[in-house]
Amino acid sequence: MKLISVVNQKGGTGKTTTVISLGSVLAQHGKKVLLIDLDPQGNLSYSLGINDVVYNIGEVIMEDIPLDQAIMSVEDEGLDIVPSTIELADIELQLSKIDDREYQLKNNINGLDSYDYVIIDCPPSLSLLTVNALAVSDEVIIPLQMTALSLQGLELITDTIERVKETLNAKIKILGILPVMVDKRRKLSLEVKDYIEENFDVPMFNSSIRNNVRAAEAPSFGQSVIHYSPGSISAMDYKEFGNEFLAIQ
């Protein structure tokens, strides 16, 4: 079983769409996939049409509810999810007051071995919840817009992951940066991509995700763009990314 965190401390970077789409593509390849919604906004849960939550990830972390009791099936996508609710927003303060605060998620995932991939949708911040995800993860994917403002954020992310590697989780590595919301007609996108490759010692995926309205529409229907609009630009780009992801595993 491989655990992967999808991280960006900015909101609106396609992080949740990347988690859902990669999970859906992996499921189509016959992989058993679990998604964990670690974002208090619950965008991942909403985007997959999750209602009537029995237990959420916050209760798993703080109340020792067994993880398998919080797992819900998303049959249309062929994968499972541990949902989030707004109550997760209170967990940050509670975590800061306990020992072993960085390992609470890891302690609750230990023993889970029935999946090929567990993909964690991290909050849009470099918070204790994100550190909990990094402390248990094997690999990190960073969805990143190819804009100048993204570069400062990238430095913060890579510094945080390096600190986690040194102090909490020696096995963690950045699998790659995934360019998202790319407009291939804009010269700036290529310039930022070139700058990252020249100045950051971080792999970058060959795949990139173009802007497409279908990806924005899909959550309203509780579906991944892979199922909602399989012929769309976004779906084709994410399928290419999923294939690239599997090729380097």
Short mmCIF file of C-alpha atoms in Angstrom, two decimals, residues 131-218:
data_model
loop_
_atom_site.label_atom_id
_atom_site.label_comp_id
_atom_site.label_asym_id
_atom_site.label_seq_id
_atom_site.Cartn_x
_atom_site.Cartn_y
_atom_site.Cartn_z
CA VAL A 131 2.01 17.76 8.73
CA ASN A 132 0.04 14.71 9.91
CA ALA A 133 -0.52 13.75 6.28
CA LEU A 134 3.14 14.26 5.41
CA ALA A 135 4.27 12.25 8.44
CA VAL A 136 2.49 9.15 7.12
CA SER A 137 3.03 9.59 3.38
CA ASP A 138 5.43 7.84 1.06
CA GLU A 139 5.11 10.41 -1.70
CA VAL A 140 3.85 13.94 -2.35
CA ILE A 141 2.24 15.41 -5.45
CA ILE A 142 2.20 19.22 -5.74
CA PRO A 143 -0.42 20.63 -8.14
CA LEU A 144 0.91 24.03 -9.16
CA GLN A 145 -0.26 26.85 -11.38
CA MET A 146 2.44 28.09 -13.72
CA THR A 147 2.39 31.67 -12.43
CA ALA A 148 5.05 33.85 -10.83
CA LEU A 149 3.13 34.03 -7.54
CA SER A 150 3.19 30.24 -7.26
CA LEU A 151 6.96 30.19 -6.96
CA GLN A 152 7.04 31.64 -3.44
CA GLY A 153 4.48 29.07 -2.33
CA LEU A 154 6.50 26.27 -3.90
CA GLU A 155 9.52 27.22 -1.82
CA LEU A 156 7.42 27.06 1.37
CA ILE A 157 6.05 23.63 0.43
CA THR A 158 9.44 22.16 -0.39
CA ASP A 159 10.97 23.58 2.79
CA THR A 160 8.17 22.06 4.88
CA ILE A 161 8.55 18.65 3.24
CA GLU A 162 12.30 18.76 3.81
CA ARG A 163 11.78 19.51 7.52
CA VAL A 164 9.30 16.65 7.77
CA LYS A 165 11.82 14.37 6.07
CA GLU A 166 14.52 15.35 8.57
CA THR A 167 12.41 15.09 11.72
CA LEU A 168 9.28 12.97 11.22
CA ASN A 169 9.36 10.79 8.13
CA ALA A 170 12.66 9.90 6.49
CA LYS A 171 11.03 7.95 3.64
CA ILE A 172 8.92 10.80 2.23
CA LYS A 173 9.76 12.15 -1.22
CA ILE A 174 8.24 14.56 -3.70
CA LEU A 175 6.99 12.48 -6.60
CA GLY A 176 6.53 15.55 -8.74
CA ILE A 177 5.02 18.92 -9.48
CA LEU A 178 1.88 18.71 -11.64
CA PRO A 179 1.28 21.86 -13.73
CA VAL A 180 -2.44 22.70 -13.49
CA MET A 181 -4.79 25.26 -15.05
CA VAL A 182 -2.29 25.57 -17.86
CA ASP A 183 -2.93 27.83 -20.83
CA LYS A 184 -0.45 26.61 -23.42
CA ARG A 185 -0.99 29.77 -25.47
CA ARG A 186 0.61 31.87 -22.72
CA LYS A 187 4.35 32.26 -22.83
CA LEU A 188 4.43 32.81 -19.05
CA SER A 189 3.41 29.20 -18.36
CA LEU A 190 6.47 27.91 -20.21
CA GLU A 191 8.74 30.50 -18.59
CA VAL A 192 7.63 29.53 -15.07
CA LYS A 193 7.99 25.84 -15.88
CA ASP A 194 11.53 26.45 -17.18
CA TYR A 195 12.39 28.52 -14.09
CA ILE A 196 11.24 25.74 -11.74
CA GLU A 197 13.25 23.12 -13.61
CA GLU A 198 16.35 25.32 -13.45
CA ASN A 199 16.06 26.52 -9.84
CA PHE A 200 14.28 23.79 -7.85
CA ASP A 201 15.62 20.31 -7.28
CA VAL A 202 12.13 18.87 -7.60
CA PRO A 203 10.81 16.50 -10.31
CA MET A 204 8.09 17.76 -12.62
CA PHE A 205 5.57 15.55 -14.39
CA ASN A 206 5.57 15.61 -18.18
CA SER A 207 1.78 15.71 -18.01
CA SER A 208 -0.04 18.98 -17.44
CA ILE A 209 -3.68 19.86 -16.85
CA ARG A 210 -5.28 22.47 -19.09
CA ASN A 211 -8.08 24.84 -18.13
CA ASN A 212 -11.48 23.34 -18.88
CA VAL A 213 -14.99 24.21 -17.70
CA ARG A 214 -15.99 20.53 -17.43
CA ALA A 215 -13.68 20.04 -14.44
CA ALA A 216 -15.42 22.92 -12.67
CA GLU A 217 -18.87 21.50 -13.43
CA ALA A 218 -18.22 17.92 -12.30
#
